[in-house]
PDB file of C-alpha atoms in Angstrom:
ATOM      1  CA  UNK A 245     -56.958 -90.049 -37.487  1.00  0.00           C
ATOM      2  CA  UNK A 246     -58.395 -87.616 -40.010  1.00  0.00           C
ATOM      3  CA  UNK A 247     -56.616 -87.502 -43.348  1.00  0.00           C
ATOM      4  CA  UNK A 248     -55.349 -84.230 -44.832  1.00  0.00           C
ATOM      5  CA  UNK A 249     -58.158 -82.789 -46.924  1.00  0.00           C
ATOM      6  CA  UNK A 250     -56.560 -82.583 -50.392  1.00  0.00           C
ATOM      7  CA  UNK A 251     -53.401 -83.259 -52.374  1.00  0.00           C
ATOM      8  CA  UNK A 252     -52.598 -81.712 -55.759  1.00  0.00           C
ATOM      9  CA  UNK A 253     -50.964 -84.199 -58.153  1.00  0.00           C
ATOM     10  CA  UNK A 254     -48.920 -82.793 -61.059  1.00  0.00           C
ATOM     11  CA  UNK A 255     -47.057 -84.550 -63.878  1.00  0.00           C
ATOM     12  CA  UNK A 256     -43.940 -82.803 -65.154  1.00  0.00           C
ATOM     13  CA  UNK A 257     -41.255 -83.108 -67.817  1.00  0.00           C
ATOM     14  CA  UNK A 258     -38.986 -80.190 -68.708  1.00  0.00           C
ATOM     15  CA  UNK A 259     -41.621 -77.790 -67.389  1.00  0.00           C
ATOM     16  CA  UNK A 260     -39.370 -75.070 -65.990  1.00  0.00           C
ATOM     17  CA  UNK A 261     -40.990 -72.290 -68.027  1.00  0.00           C
ATOM     18  CA  UNK A 262     -44.449 -72.731 -66.437  1.00  0.00           C
ATOM     19  CA  UNK A 263     -44.251 -74.944 -63.343  1.00  0.00           C
ATOM     20  CA  UNK A 264     -43.689 -72.108 -60.872  1.00  0.00           C
ATOM     21  CA  UNK A 265     -46.971 -70.456 -61.909  1.00  0.00           C
ATOM     22  CA  UNK A 266     -48.837 -73.778 -61.824  1.00  0.00           C
ATOM     23  CA  UNK A 267     -47.593 -74.709 -58.343  1.00  0.00           C
ATOM     24  CA  UNK A 268     -48.117 -71.208 -56.930  1.00  0.00           C
ATOM     25  CA  UNK A 269     -51.824 -71.324 -57.795  1.00  0.00           C
ATOM     26  CA  UNK A 270     -52.181 -74.968 -56.727  1.00  0.00           C
ATOM     27  CA  UNK A 271     -50.768 -74.112 -53.295  1.00  0.00           C
ATOM     28  CA  UNK A 272     -53.737 -71.799 -52.749  1.00  0.00           C
ATOM     29  CA  UNK A 273     -55.838 -74.993 -52.706  1.00  0.00           C
ATOM     30  CA  UNK A 274     -53.510 -77.269 -50.725  1.00  0.00           C
ATOM     31  CA  UNK A 275     -49.993 -77.139 -49.242  1.00  0.00           C
ATOM     32  CA  UNK A 276     -49.575 -80.775 -50.318  1.00  0.00           C
ATOM     33  CA  UNK A 277     -48.149 -80.919 -53.865  1.00  0.00           C
ATOM     34  CA  UNK A 278     -47.164 -84.375 -55.134  1.00  0.00           C
ATOM     35  CA  UNK A 279     -45.212 -84.290 -58.404  1.00  0.00           C
ATOM     36  CA  UNK A 280     -44.325 -87.213 -60.663  1.00  0.00           C
ATOM     37  CA  UNK A 281     -41.448 -86.032 -62.838  1.00  0.00           C
ATOM     38  CA  UNK A 282     -40.237 -88.013 -65.852  1.00  0.00           C
ATOM     39  CA  UNK A 283     -36.523 -87.325 -65.356  1.00  0.00           C
ATOM     40  CA  UNK A 284     -36.548 -83.721 -66.574  1.00  0.00           C
ATOM     41  CA  UNK A 285     -33.242 -82.476 -67.968  1.00  0.00           C
ATOM     42  CA  UNK A 286     -33.952 -78.793 -67.281  1.00  0.00           C
ATOM     43  CA  UNK A 287     -34.346 -76.984 -63.945  1.00  0.00           C
ATOM     44  CA  UNK A 288     -37.828 -78.396 -63.211  1.00  0.00           C
ATOM     45  CA  UNK A 289     -36.703 -80.634 -60.280  1.00  0.00           C
ATOM     46  CA  UNK A 290     -34.750 -77.792 -58.684  1.00  0.00           C
ATOM     47  CA  UNK A 291     -37.716 -75.422 -58.928  1.00  0.00           C
ATOM     48  CA  UNK A 292     -40.043 -78.032 -57.421  1.00  0.00           C
ATOM     49  CA  UNK A 293     -37.630 -78.601 -54.541  1.00  0.00           C
ATOM     50  CA  UNK A 294     -37.431 -74.856 -53.972  1.00  0.00           C
ATOM     51  CA  UNK A 295     -41.236 -74.676 -53.850  1.00  0.00           C
ATOM     52  CA  UNK A 296     -41.421 -77.440 -51.238  1.00  0.00           C
ATOM     53  CA  UNK A 297     -43.111 -80.071 -53.410  1.00  0.00           C
ATOM     54  CA  UNK A 298     -42.831 -83.814 -52.911  1.00  0.00           C
ATOM     55  CA  UNK A 299     -41.128 -85.066 -56.079  1.00  0.00           C
ATOM     56  CA  UNK A 300     -40.750 -88.651 -57.294  1.00  0.00           C
ATOM     57  CA  UNK A 301     -39.027 -89.705 -60.498  1.00  0.00           C
ATOM     58  CA  UNK A 302     -40.660 -92.223 -62.823  1.00  0.00           C
ATOM     59  CA  UNK A 303     -40.120 -92.896 -66.545  1.00  0.00           C
ATOM     60  CA  UNK A 304     -43.093 -91.923 -68.693  1.00  0.00           C
ATOM     61  CA  UNK A 305     -44.911 -94.665 -70.588  1.00  0.00           C
ATOM     62  CA  UNK A 306     -48.260 -92.995 -71.230  1.00  0.00           C
ATOM     63  CA  UNK A 307     -50.532 -90.515 -69.509  1.00  0.00           C
ATOM     64  CA  UNK A 308     -52.972 -93.097 -68.163  1.00  0.00           C
ATOM     65  CA  UNK A 309     -50.248 -95.289 -66.696  1.00  0.00           C
ATOM     66  CA  UNK A 310     -48.526 -92.315 -65.038  1.00  0.00           C
ATOM     67  CA  UNK A 311     -51.751 -90.920 -63.605  1.00  0.00           C
ATOM     68  CA  UNK A 312     -52.984 -94.217 -62.190  1.00  0.00           C
ATOM     69  CA  UNK A 313     -49.563 -94.954 -60.699  1.00  0.00           C
ATOM     70  CA  UNK A 314     -49.659 -91.589 -58.915  1.00  0.00           C
ATOM     71  CA  UNK A 315     -53.169 -92.295 -57.637  1.00  0.00           C
ATOM     72  CA  UNK A 316     -52.008 -95.610 -56.183  1.00  0.00           C
ATOM     73  CA  UNK A 317     -49.165 -93.882 -54.304  1.00  0.00           C
ATOM     74  CA  UNK A 318     -51.271 -91.295 -52.481  1.00  0.00           C
ATOM     75  CA  UNK A 319     -54.800 -92.726 -52.358  1.00  0.00           C
ATOM     76  CA  UNK A 320     -54.687 -93.789 -48.725  1.00  0.00           C
ATOM     77  CA  UNK A 321     -52.997 -90.624 -47.474  1.00  0.00           C
ATOM     78  CA  UNK A 322     -55.414 -87.852 -48.546  1.00  0.00           C
ATOM     79  CA  UNK A 323     -59.183 -87.485 -48.539  1.00  0.00           C
ATOM     80  CA  UNK A 324     -59.355 -85.702 -51.944  1.00  0.00           C
ATOM     81  CA  UNK A 325     -57.171 -85.424 -55.043  1.00  0.00           C
ATOM     82  CA  UNK A 326     -56.831 -82.638 -57.593  1.00  0.00           C
ATOM     83  CA  UNK A 327     -54.941 -83.626 -60.753  1.00  0.00           C
ATOM     84  CA  UNK A 328     -53.224 -81.084 -62.997  1.00  0.00           C
ATOM     85  CA  UNK A 329     -50.802 -81.111 -65.891  1.00  0.00           C
ATOM     86  CA  UNK A 330     -47.629 -79.086 -65.459  1.00  0.00           C
ATOM     87  CA  UNK A 331     -49.003 -76.278 -67.645  1.00  0.00           C
ATOM     88  CA  UNK A 332     -52.552 -76.122 -66.228  1.00  0.00           C
ATOM     89  CA  UNK A 333     -52.843 -73.013 -64.065  1.00  0.00           C
ATOM     90  CA  UNK A 334     -55.906 -72.608 -61.842  1.00  0.00           C
ATOM     91  CA  UNK A 335     -57.537 -69.203 -61.973  1.00  0.00           C
ATOM     92  CA  UNK A 336     -58.616 -67.429 -58.790  1.00  0.00           C
ATOM     93  CA  UNK A 337     -62.268 -68.338 -59.325  1.00  0.00           C
ATOM     94  CA  UNK A 338     -61.578 -72.080 -59.403  1.00  0.00           C
ATOM     95  CA  UNK A 339     -59.301 -71.730 -56.357  1.00  0.00           C
ATOM     96  CA  UNK A 340     -62.098 -69.975 -54.482  1.00  0.00           C
ATOM     97  CA  UNK A 341     -64.675 -72.588 -55.493  1.00  0.00           C
ATOM     98  CA  UNK A 342     -62.497 -75.501 -54.404  1.00  0.00           C
ATOM     99  CA  UNK A 343     -61.701 -73.868 -51.072  1.00  0.00           C
ATOM    100  CA  UNK A 344     -65.400 -73.171 -50.556  1.00  0.00           C
ATOM    101  CA  UNK A 345     -66.150 -76.866 -51.125  1.00  0.00           C
ATOM    102  CA  UNK A 346     -63.627 -77.918 -48.519  1.00  0.00           C
ATOM    103  CA  UNK A 347     -64.843 -75.375 -45.978  1.00  0.00           C
ATOM    104  CA  UNK A 348     -68.125 -77.303 -45.866  1.00  0.00           C
ATOM    105  CA  UNK A 349     -69.362 -80.723 -46.941  1.00  0.00           C
ATOM    106  CA  UNK A 350     -68.972 -81.333 -50.698  1.00  0.00           C
ATOM    107  CA  UNK A 351     -72.235 -82.350 -52.356  1.00  0.00           C
ATOM    108  CA  UNK A 352     -70.525 -84.617 -54.907  1.00  0.00           C
ATOM    109  CA  UNK A 353     -67.639 -87.081 -54.770  1.00  0.00           C
ATOM    110  CA  UNK A 354     -66.164 -85.815 -58.059  1.00  0.00           C
ATOM    111  CA  UNK A 355     -66.118 -82.472 -59.875  1.00  0.00           C
ATOM    112  CA  UNK A 356     -65.608 -81.289 -63.453  1.00  0.00           C
ATOM    113  CA  UNK A 357     -63.426 -78.253 -64.089  1.00  0.00           C
ATOM    114  CA  UNK A 358     -63.343 -76.180 -67.255  1.00  0.00           C
ATOM    115  CA  UNK A 359     -60.126 -75.909 -69.240  1.00  0.00           C
ATOM    116  CA  UNK A 360     -59.272 -72.874 -71.327  1.00  0.00           C
ATOM    117  CA  UNK A 361     -56.856 -73.563 -74.176  1.00  0.00           C
ATOM    118  CA  UNK A 362     -53.984 -71.395 -75.386  1.00  0.00           C
ATOM    119  CA  UNK A 363     -52.418 -71.420 -78.842  1.00  0.00           C
ATOM    120  CA  UNK A 364     -49.320 -69.587 -80.044  1.00  0.00           C
ATOM    121  CA  UNK A 365     -49.224 -67.914 -76.638  1.00  0.00           C
ATOM    122  CA  UNK A 366     -52.767 -66.507 -76.845  1.00  0.00           C
ATOM    123  CA  UNK A 367     -55.883 -67.509 -74.934  1.00  0.00           C
ATOM    124  CA  UNK A 368     -58.699 -68.992 -77.015  1.00  0.00           C
ATOM    125  CA  UNK A 369     -62.118 -67.822 -75.882  1.00  0.00           C
ATOM    126  CA  UNK A 370     -64.106 -69.917 -78.355  1.00  0.00           C
ATOM    127  CA  UNK A 371     -61.824 -72.233 -80.304  1.00  0.00           C
ATOM    128  CA  UNK A 372     -60.641 -74.610 -77.583  1.00  0.00           C
ATOM    129  CA  UNK A 373     -61.383 -78.333 -77.472  1.00  0.00           C
ATOM    130  CA  UNK A 374     -62.767 -80.597 -74.733  1.00  0.00           C
ATOM    131  CA  UNK A 375     -63.514 -77.817 -72.221  1.00  0.00           C
ATOM    132  CA  UNK A 376     -64.726 -80.022 -69.347  1.00  0.00           C
ATOM    133  CA  UNK A 377     -62.444 -82.371 -67.412  1.00  0.00           C
ATOM    134  CA  UNK A 378     -62.936 -84.405 -64.251  1.00  0.00           C
ATOM    135  CA  UNK A 379     -59.896 -83.528 -62.137  1.00  0.00           C
ATOM    136  CA  UNK A 380     -61.121 -83.220 -58.535  1.00  0.00           C
ATOM    137  CA  UNK A 381     -62.427 -86.301 -56.746  1.00  0.00           C
ATOM    138  CA  UNK A 382     -62.593 -88.028 -53.398  1.00  0.00           C
ATOM    139  CA  UNK A 383     -59.858 -90.648 -53.020  1.00  0.00           C
ATOM    140  CA  UNK A 384     -61.187 -93.992 -54.215  1.00  0.00           C
ATOM    141  CA  UNK A 385     -63.698 -92.306 -56.539  1.00  0.00           C
ATOM    142  CA  UNK A 386     -61.572 -91.649 -59.619  1.00  0.00           C
ATOM    143  CA  UNK A 387     -58.937 -92.981 -61.992  1.00  0.00           C
ATOM    144  CA  UNK A 388     -57.655 -92.309 -65.495  1.00  0.00           C
ATOM    145  CA  UNK A 389     -59.208 -94.297 -68.338  1.00  0.00           C
ATOM    146  CA  UNK A 390     -57.114 -96.852 -70.201  1.00  0.00           C
ATOM    147  CA  UNK A 391     -56.408 -95.083 -73.496  1.00  0.00           C
ATOM    148  CA  UNK A 392     -53.277 -94.061 -75.367  1.00  0.00           C
ATOM    149  CA  UNK A 393     -54.621 -90.611 -76.296  1.00  0.00           C
ATOM    150  CA  UNK A 394     -57.396 -88.228 -75.245  1.00  0.00           C
ATOM    151  CA  UNK A 395     -57.568 -89.778 -71.789  1.00  0.00           C
ATOM    152  CA  UNK A 396     -60.085 -88.549 -69.237  1.00  0.00           C
ATOM    153  CA  UNK A 397     -60.486 -89.261 -65.565  1.00  0.00           C
ATOM    154  CA  UNK A 398     -63.558 -91.360 -64.841  1.00  0.00           C
ATOM    155  CA  UNK A 399     -65.571 -91.943 -61.699  1.00  0.00           C
ATOM    156  CA  UNK A 400     -68.525 -94.102 -60.702  1.00  0.00           C
ATOM    157  CA  UNK A 401     -69.895 -91.004 -58.963  1.00  0.00           C
ATOM    158  CA  UNK A 402     -72.029 -88.459 -60.767  1.00  0.00           C
ATOM    159  CA  UNK A 403     -69.804 -85.357 -61.015  1.00  0.00           C
ATOM    160  CA  UNK A 404     -70.656 -81.830 -60.037  1.00  0.00           C
ATOM    161  CA  UNK A 405     -69.388 -78.774 -61.905  1.00  0.00           C
ATOM    162  CA  UNK A 406     -67.133 -75.881 -60.967  1.00  0.00           C
ATOM    163  CA  UNK A 407     -67.234 -72.669 -62.977  1.00  0.00           C
ATOM    164  CA  UNK A 408     -63.616 -71.567 -62.713  1.00  0.00           C
ATOM    165  CA  UNK A 409     -60.944 -72.418 -65.272  1.00  0.00           C
ATOM    166  CA  UNK A 410     -57.717 -74.329 -65.599  1.00  0.00           C
ATOM    167  CA  UNK A 411     -55.656 -72.290 -68.069  1.00  0.00           C
ATOM    168  CA  UNK A 412     -53.839 -74.789 -70.292  1.00  0.00           C
ATOM    169  CA  UNK A 413     -50.746 -72.802 -71.268  1.00  0.00           C
ATOM    170  CA  UNK A 414     -49.066 -75.636 -73.128  1.00  0.00           C
ATOM    171  CA  UNK A 415     -48.243 -74.035 -76.480  1.00  0.00           C
ATOM    172  CA  UNK A 416     -46.294 -70.811 -76.279  1.00  0.00           C
ATOM    173  CA  UNK A 417     -44.718 -71.610 -79.667  1.00  0.00           C
ATOM    174  CA  UNK A 418     -46.253 -73.187 -82.743  1.00  0.00           C
ATOM    175  CA  UNK A 419     -43.227 -75.464 -83.164  1.00  0.00           C
ATOM    176  CA  UNK A 420     -43.842 -76.945 -79.683  1.00  0.00           C
ATOM    177  CA  UNK A 421     -47.509 -77.542 -80.510  1.00  0.00           C
ATOM    178  CA  UNK A 422     -46.614 -79.285 -83.771  1.00  0.00           C
ATOM    179  CA  UNK A 423     -43.985 -81.474 -82.079  1.00  0.00           C
ATOM    180  CA  UNK A 424     -46.340 -82.629 -79.327  1.00  0.00           C
ATOM    181  CA  UNK A 425     -49.255 -83.216 -81.712  1.00  0.00           C
ATOM    182  CA  UNK A 426     -47.035 -85.214 -84.037  1.00  0.00           C
ATOM    183  CA  UNK A 427     -46.377 -87.573 -81.096  1.00  0.00           C
ATOM    184  CA  UNK A 428     -50.041 -87.615 -80.149  1.00  0.00           C
ATOM    185  CA  UNK A 429     -51.070 -88.471 -83.700  1.00  0.00           C
ATOM    186  CA  UNK A 430     -49.015 -91.674 -83.356  1.00  0.00           C
ATOM    187  CA  UNK A 431     -50.920 -92.543 -80.192  1.00  0.00           C
ATOM    188  CA  UNK A 432     -54.321 -91.699 -81.696  1.00  0.00           C
ATOM    189  CA  UNK A 433     -53.651 -93.801 -84.820  1.00  0.00           C
ATOM    190  CA  UNK A 434     -52.522 -96.726 -82.680  1.00  0.00           C
ATOM    191  CA  UNK A 435     -55.574 -96.301 -80.456  1.00  0.00           C
ATOM    192  CA  UNK A 436     -58.027 -96.324 -83.367  1.00  0.00           C
ATOM    193  CA  UNK A 437     -56.395 -99.307 -85.094  1.00  0.00           C
ATOM    194  CA  UNK A 438     -56.082-101.377 -81.923  1.00  0.00           C
ATOM    195  CA  UNK A 439     -58.734-103.449 -80.157  1.00  0.00           C
ATOM    196  CA  UNK A 440     -61.578-101.505 -78.602  1.00  0.00           C
ATOM    197  CA  UNK A 441     -61.474-101.149 -74.827  1.00  0.00           C
ATOM    198  CA  UNK A 442     -64.838-101.623 -73.159  1.00  0.00           C
ATOM    199  CA  UNK A 443     -66.186-101.948 -69.659  1.00  0.00           C
ATOM    200  CA  UNK A 444     -65.559 -99.662 -66.723  1.00  0.00           C
ATOM    201  CA  UNK A 445     -62.043 -98.636 -67.785  1.00  0.00           C
ATOM    202  CA  UNK A 446     -63.103 -96.032 -70.357  1.00  0.00           C
ATOM    203  CA  UNK A 447     -65.414 -93.052 -70.592  1.00  0.00           C
ATOM    204  CA  UNK A 448     -68.756 -94.093 -72.082  1.00  0.00           C
ATOM    205  CA  UNK A 449     -69.863 -92.263 -75.263  1.00  0.00           C
ATOM    206  CA  UNK A 450     -73.385 -90.981 -74.577  1.00  0.00           C
ATOM    207  CA  UNK A 451     -75.356 -88.339 -76.436  1.00  0.00           C
ATOM    208  CA  UNK A 452     -77.368 -87.623 -73.273  1.00  0.00           C
ATOM    209  CA  UNK A 453     -74.354 -87.739 -70.941  1.00  0.00           C
ATOM    210  CA  UNK A 454     -72.164 -84.947 -69.614  1.00  0.00           C
ATOM    211  CA  UNK A 455     -69.998 -82.772 -71.862  1.00  0.00           C
ATOM    212  CA  UNK A 456     -67.143 -85.303 -71.968  1.00  0.00           C
ATOM    213  CA  UNK A 457     -69.432 -88.216 -72.844  1.00  0.00           C
ATOM    214  CA  UNK A 458     -71.177 -86.213 -75.586  1.00  0.00           C
ATOM    215  CA  UNK A 459     -67.800 -85.287 -77.088  1.00  0.00           C
ATOM    216  CA  UNK A 460     -66.769 -88.940 -77.098  1.00  0.00           C
ATOM    217  CA  UNK A 461     -70.095 -89.859 -78.779  1.00  0.00           C
ATOM    218  CA  UNK A 462     -69.576 -87.216 -81.491  1.00  0.00           C
ATOM    219  CA  UNK A 463     -66.002 -88.411 -82.002  1.00  0.00           C
ATOM    220  CA  UNK A 464     -67.270 -91.920 -82.761  1.00  0.00           C
ATOM    221  CA  UNK A 465     -69.538 -90.442 -85.443  1.00  0.00           C
ATOM    222  CA  UNK A 466     -66.564 -88.444 -86.764  1.00  0.00           C
ATOM    223  CA  UNK A 467     -64.568 -91.617 -87.424  1.00  0.00           C
ATOM    224  CA  UNK A 468     -67.440 -93.096 -89.414  1.00  0.00           C
ATOM    225  CA  UNK A 469     -67.179 -90.261 -91.971  1.00  0.00           C
ATOM    226  CA  UNK A 470     -64.969 -90.701 -95.071  1.00  0.00           C
ATOM    227  CA  UNK A 471     -61.318 -89.751 -94.742  1.00  0.00           C
ATOM    228  CA  UNK A 472     -60.724 -86.167 -95.869  1.00  0.00           C
ATOM    229  CA  UNK A 473     -64.359 -85.183 -95.517  1.00  0.00           C
ATOM    230  CA  UNK A 474     -64.242 -85.678 -91.765  1.00  0.00           C
ATOM    231  CA  UNK A 475     -61.238 -83.405 -91.199  1.00  0.00           C
ATOM    232  CA  UNK A 476     -62.783 -80.723 -93.435  1.00  0.00           C
ATOM    233  CA  UNK A 477     -66.104 -81.075 -91.593  1.00  0.00           C
ATOM    234  CA  UNK A 478     -64.268 -80.744 -88.289  1.00  0.00           C
ATOM    235  CA  UNK A 479     -62.639 -77.520 -89.467  1.00  0.00           C
ATOM    236  CA  UNK A 480     -66.050 -76.054 -90.358  1.00  0.00           C
ATOM    237  CA  UNK A 481     -67.453 -77.174 -86.997  1.00  0.00           C
ATOM    238  CA  UNK A 482     -64.504 -75.788 -85.030  1.00  0.00           C
ATOM    239  CA  UNK A 483     -64.146 -72.487 -86.914  1.00  0.00           C
ATOM    240  CA  UNK A 484     -67.762 -71.667 -87.787  1.00  0.00           C
ATOM    241  CA  UNK A 485     -70.200 -73.430 -85.491  1.00  0.00           C
ATOM    242  CA  UNK A 486     -67.946 -73.231 -82.410  1.00  0.00           C
ATOM    243  CA  UNK A 487     -67.274 -69.553 -83.250  1.00  0.00           C
ATOM    244  CA  UNK A 488     -63.536 -69.993 -83.648  1.00  0.00           C
ATOM    245  CA  UNK A 489     -63.536 -67.048 -86.056  1.00  0.00           C
ATOM    246  CA  UNK A 490     -64.191 -64.776 -83.058  1.00  0.00           C
ATOM    247  CA  UNK A 491     -60.670 -65.573 -81.856  1.00  0.00           C
ATOM    248  CA  UNK A 492     -59.316 -63.741 -84.882  1.00  0.00           C
ATOM    249  CA  UNK A 493     -56.299 -64.912 -86.836  1.00  0.00           C
ATOM    250  CA  UNK A 494     -55.182 -67.139 -83.946  1.00  0.00           C
ATOM    251  CA  UNK A 495     -58.563 -68.853 -84.028  1.00  0.00           C
ATOM    252  CA  UNK A 496     -58.176 -69.546 -87.743  1.00  0.00           C
ATOM    253  CA  UNK A 497     -54.688 -70.983 -87.321  1.00  0.00           C
ATOM    254  CA  UNK A 498     -55.837 -73.147 -84.417  1.00  0.00           C
ATOM    255  CA  UNK A 499     -58.827 -74.534 -86.337  1.00  0.00           C
ATOM    256  CA  UNK A 500     -56.641 -75.108 -89.397  1.00  0.00           C
ATOM    257  CA  UNK A 501     -53.870 -76.964 -87.588  1.00  0.00           C
ATOM    258  CA  UNK A 502     -56.227 -78.856 -85.273  1.00  0.00           C
ATOM    259  CA  UNK A 503     -58.501 -80.092 -88.078  1.00  0.00           C
ATOM    260  CA  UNK A 504     -56.672 -79.932 -91.394  1.00  0.00           C
ATOM    261  CA  UNK A 505     -53.201 -80.787 -90.079  1.00  0.00           C
ATOM    262  CA  UNK A 506     -53.476 -82.855 -86.869  1.00  0.00           C
ATOM    263  CA  UNK A 507     -56.631 -84.773 -87.752  1.00  0.00           C
ATOM    264  CA  UNK A 508     -55.430 -85.321 -91.321  1.00  0.00           C
ATOM    265  CA  UNK A 509     -52.092 -86.509 -89.925  1.00  0.00           C
ATOM    266  CA  UNK A 510     -53.909 -89.098 -87.794  1.00  0.00           C
ATOM    267  CA  UNK A 511     -55.786 -90.304 -90.884  1.00  0.00           C
ATOM    268  CA  UNK A 512     -52.572 -90.493 -92.914  1.00  0.00           C
ATOM    269  CA  UNK A 513     -50.807 -92.527 -90.232  1.00  0.00           C
ATOM    270  CA  UNK A 514     -53.778 -94.880 -89.970  1.00  0.00           C
ATOM    271  CA  UNK A 515     -53.665 -95.337 -93.753  1.00  0.00           C
ATOM    272  CA  UNK A 516     -49.916 -95.919 -93.660  1.00  0.00           C
ATOM    273  CA  UNK A 517     -50.211 -98.560 -90.951  1.00  0.00           C
ATOM    274  CA  UNK A 518     -53.069-100.343 -92.720  1.00  0.00           C
ATOM    275  CA  UNK A 519     -51.179-100.365 -96.040  1.00  0.00           C
ATOM    276  CA  UNK A 520     -48.153-101.975 -94.405  1.00  0.00           C
ATOM    277  CA  UNK A 521     -50.157-104.866 -93.012  1.00  0.00           C
ATOM    278  CA  UNK A 522     -49.967-108.182 -94.993  1.00  0.00           C
TER     279      UNK A 522
END
């Protein structure tokens, strides 16, 4: 018996403001939408039920754990999987590319999609971070790496590339961005101070690898720079060399908060934790 071609897997928590748009675009790729909700207290579950999604409830521990649990639930039931966050909306180009793949025989067993970031409700053309993400793969050919923060999907297969975008509309308000990044700074500090994870469970940092692997390689160099200098250097890189200034005032605020607030906050929490150790 031939398996259904693709399932779209979405993680949600209090996502009522965006989930309808995310699911509507995802349904252009597949009618099968599998949602893992972390006991939302808003109208997210009701909206998902209205849209005909399969919804399961599971407490959230961390992104990697939730993603890999979802993979284990559906791996034997669908030939391919597309993984999205609740606020990642596929554009029409990516929808068309994915449907074109499935109308023939895909050349690769995994594919990278580009993500376009939003900040303070505005799209960033130049300032965004980590633009390439592996989100589409044949069942059995992908999983989420074992990290507390900045997790990527990994695959033993060499990935192809799609040219459409996932629009990451996660920060309509600055206060929401600050709240989420405050939580993520805890995870990043804990990740950097904990034991290193090696082997096949993490994305390999490689200067000659794909865009994700090069970013991970550069990030390792970043953490070898002195505290303070590295966050300032990152601001210059993000705002000047990555042309963040072309995004206007929003680009400046994004570079400032991403480098001189979030990254400095990670450094401060690492310092605090080290100073409290005997």
